[in-house]
Amino acid sequence: MRWINLCIFMGLMLPTLWAQNTQEIRGRVLDKTSKQPLVGVTVLLFESDPVLATVTDFDGFYRLEVPLGRQQIEARYLGYEPFLSKPLIVSRAKELTLDIELLEAVQETGEVTVTAAAASSGNEAINELSVVSTRSFSVEETERYAASINDPGRMVMAFPGVQANQDTENDIIIRGNSAVGVLWRVEGLDIANPSHFARPATTGGGITVFSASLLSNSDFSTGAFAAEYGNAFSGAFDVRFRKGNLEKREYTFRAGLIGIDFAAEGPIKKGRSSYLINYRYSTMGLLAKGGLYVVRENASNTFQDLSFNLYFSGPKNKNRFTIFGMGGLSQEYWWMLPKDRWKNSLDYVWDANTSNMGVLGTTYTRLIDDKSFFKMSAGVGTNYLNDYQIEPTVAADSIYWLERNNFLTTKFSWHGVYSRKINRQLRIKAGLISTYHLWDLEYGLFQGDSLGYQNYLGQFTPGPRRPLTAAYFDPAQVGDIPTFDGEGELGTAFSQQAYAQASYHLNEKFTINAGAHFLFLALNQDWALDPRLSMRYELSQNTKFTFAYGLHSKMQPFGTYMLSFEGADGALYQPNKNLKFTRAHHLIAGLEQMLTPRLRLQVEGYFQQLYNVPISTDPNSNFWFYNLRDNYGTIPMLSEGKGQNYGVDLTLEQFFGKGFFMLFTASAFRSTFKAWEQDYRPARLDNRFSSSLMATKEFVFKNGGVLQLGIKTFFRGGLHHPQADIEASRELGAFVEDQEAAFDASFPPYFRLDTRLAYRKDLKNFSYTIGLDIQNTTNKRDNWRSVEYDRNLQTIVLDPNTGFLPILSFQVNF
């Protein structure tokens, strides 16, 4: 009788015990092209034994109970290509929602078996029209990669074709192209620079405002991208937000040396609508007071941001509506060190920098019929940059204003997309993007004692020189920014983009995508029509060949168009207003080979020809706009410059399996420029070679804990830099470039090692992760990033990157 009772007890308890070590994954399976739900799709746990599987219901929804730990989900459906997700972390504390989009196969086949090779382990682009130089990434990757600190901008630095050039900045340098050429798109809206500590006229900064809690799987393209991406010539980020939990309230708390982070999500109306919100506050300013400096011992950085996504669905989910937003505030303060410690201008610079941004948008998706849908995105985005920079005179008894900028830009955007699946072989997609731009720009610069202070945007008076007082050595006084009388350069402009593209599958092996993108700017009536073409041929399940050509056009920053100069008659004129779009031909050919079911080799060769690049109107000048690190320029320009980027990218990737992941990339390339009739010369970003290695190993313990060890290394050629004409610089009191030498000189090679140590554990009602990321683990201090002229020393000084930086973090999900 005891044994019978024990068996009954165990039979009742086993489901409970099983439930304690499992979690539910749920979501919806849709047709990738029409967004219609798919009924009867088999959804199962990858390589499970016995098989754990379920099928989707009439509305395409599924629920699957899976064991805790790192898992992958696959989907099988007759007539559709197989799907395999990226590795997912399944924990007790947080339910997972995984929406799956399947692409209809050209020929209806029988039963298929999913392998890592067949589905490329989830790294294929979400956008089916992006078949070349594009890969998707997940939020888990932004957390897993060593020293990426949940920032997609820093994470992709280890991707093929991307060169890491800075320690403290997340500028995305793709195949030798300036970061100016990168497009950021969020939920269908093209946005400006999404980074804290942003700089004018570029897309980089310190760390993006994107919250890891809001990110969904997104795409990153490095060349010859699809026709729907315009006003960019370098790369494209297509960022997507996920919807909050539709059934249960959940919370995430993160704390670390960088700051604190809190996220909440849950249903508004169960099963139909949800909220997801995240707030992050940086404590880097407090670290500086404690003696730990992220940038330098006389620099303090603080930031905070707020992001949210509200999701609503109509009856039968034919109408979907979202309201999303993100905003960030950041300040960077520099104060002067004591006079006896002055070695170069970095020791006595006084700088107060503010960088704020915000985006508020909405999307509406309508399923028109079983083969087509329409999606609309609309919103407003604004960016505000304010910077005051001061240096003492050579006598060190007074100060003058070195640089001042005050930039406010706003744009209202609307993006409509129509997509239709004509049949199994042909899909079409077309869209229209309308944007209204507004700006209020002020920019002035001290250019040496003989030239003095000059306004380039707006008109204001910097005031007389002031005595050097103790306030400039006090960090508490740095935030007291003085004001000036004057007005900025006010302006508005309208831009229009339109695109159409089609994907045609000749058979199950050969796919061709073709389209065109149109760009128009009413400010100067400039326009461009860019053709795009890409092809993929699958020789076998393990071997693919790709080819792409695209012409890409990019507007100049509005501050560059509006630069003002004083003519011989004393009147102001704007010679740059009629600058043309920069245009770039992209040509890419690639091979992808699966060496084993989880080991992939990819090789891509590329050639880019840039033209219409702004250069100086002086035929003796070597000025080329994209050699600038940032800002709008200070000279009259014309669209006569050219550039060439060409090289080979190699990728060897071990997909995550059996607790191990590895990504090795190597590039050999040239980045050159040409001004006037001169020969092609090395550009600032002509590193010649670049390589990176990322690897992660996880150890699973019997108690359910997981230890994670990770490394990330960068090794590349040094940045090229301008050489100074020393005598002319001393005479002027400012940096004067040697026009003959241009960017022929370069820094020594750059090397950096980042490491990660983390421990993850599931408990009954919550899970936690403790992590330690170390940037520049070897404390290499001779990674130089720029060369400057020091007015007090009257010589050239080098600006270094940062040294050893540990980042401790603690995360709780409950």
Coordinates of N, CA, C and O in Angstrom, one line a residue, residues 9 28 46 84 87 101 119-120 175 251 285 307 359 362 368 413 460 641 692-693 699 714 731:
F9 N 1.6 9.6 -5.3 CA 2.2 10.9 -4.9 C 3.1 11.4 -5.9 O 3.1 12.6 -6.3
R28 N 3.6 33.7 -32.2 CA 2.7 33.6 -33.4 C 3.6 33.3 -34.6 O 4.7 33.9 -34.7
F46 N 14.5 22.4 -30.7 CA 15.5 21.9 -31.6 C 16.3 20.8 -30.9 O 16.8 20.9 -29.7
L84 N 15.0 28.2 -37.9 CA 15.7 27.9 -36.6 C 16.1 29.2 -35.9 O 16.7 30.0 -36.5
P87 N 20.0 31.1 -30.4 CA 19.9 30.5 -29.1 C 19.2 31.5 -28.1 O 19.5 32.7 -28.1
E101 N 8.4 34.3 -38.5 CA 8.0 34.6 -39.8 C 8.6 33.6 -40.8 O 9.8 33.5 -40.8
A119 N 19.1 26.6 -41.7 CA 18.6 27.8 -41.3 C 19.6 28.9 -40.9 O 19.3 29.9 -40.5
S120 N 20.9 28.6 -41.2 CA 22.0 29.5 -40.9 C 21.9 30.0 -39.4 O 22.3 31.1 -39.1
R175 N 33.9 49.4 -43.8 CA 34.7 49.2 -45.0 C 35.4 50.5 -45.4 O 35.4 50.9 -46.5
Y251 N 9.4 42.1 -14.6 CA 10.2 43.3 -14.2 C 11.7 42.8 -14.4 O 12.1 41.7 -14.1
G285 N 29.2 59.8 -13.5 CA 29.6 61.0 -12.8 C 30.1 60.7 -11.4 O 31.0 61.3 -10.9
S307 N 12.7 54.7 -22.6 CA 12.2 54.1 -23.8 C 10.9 53.3 -23.5 O 10.7 52.8 -22.4
V359 N 12.6 60.7 -29.7 CA 11.8 60.2 -30.8 C 10.5 59.7 -30.2 O 10.4 59.0 -29.2
T362 N 4.5 56.3 -34.0 CA 3.4 55.3 -34.0 C 3.5 54.5 -35.3 O 4.0 55.0 -36.3
I368 N -4.4 43.5 -45.5 CA -5.5 43.8 -46.5 C -6.2 42.5 -46.9 O -7.4 42.5 -47.0
S413 N 8.3 62.9 -39.8 CA 8.5 61.9 -40.8 C 7.2 61.0 -40.9 O 6.5 60.8 -40.0
F460 N 26.5 85.5 -33.2 CA 26.6 85.8 -31.8 C 28.0 86.3 -31.4 O 28.9 86.1 -32.1
G641 N 34.8 65.9 -55.3 CA 35.7 64.9 -54.7 C 35.3 63.5 -55.1 O 34.1 63.2 -55.4
S692 N 39.1 40.8 -35.8 CA 38.5 40.7 -34.5 C 38.2 39.3 -34.2 O 38.0 38.5 -35.1
L693 N 38.2 38.9 -32.9 CA 37.9 37.6 -32.5 C 37.0 37.7 -31.3 O 37.3 38.4 -30.3
F699 N 29.6 27.2 -19.0 CA 29.7 26.0 -18.1 C 28.5 25.9 -17.3 O 28.2 26.8 -16.5
F714 N 40.5 43.1 -30.8 CA 40.6 43.9 -32.0 C 42.1 44.1 -32.3 O 42.9 44.4 -31.5
E731 N 52.7 80.2 -35.9 CA 52.4 81.6 -36.3 C 51.0 81.9 -36.1 O 50.6 83.0 -35.7

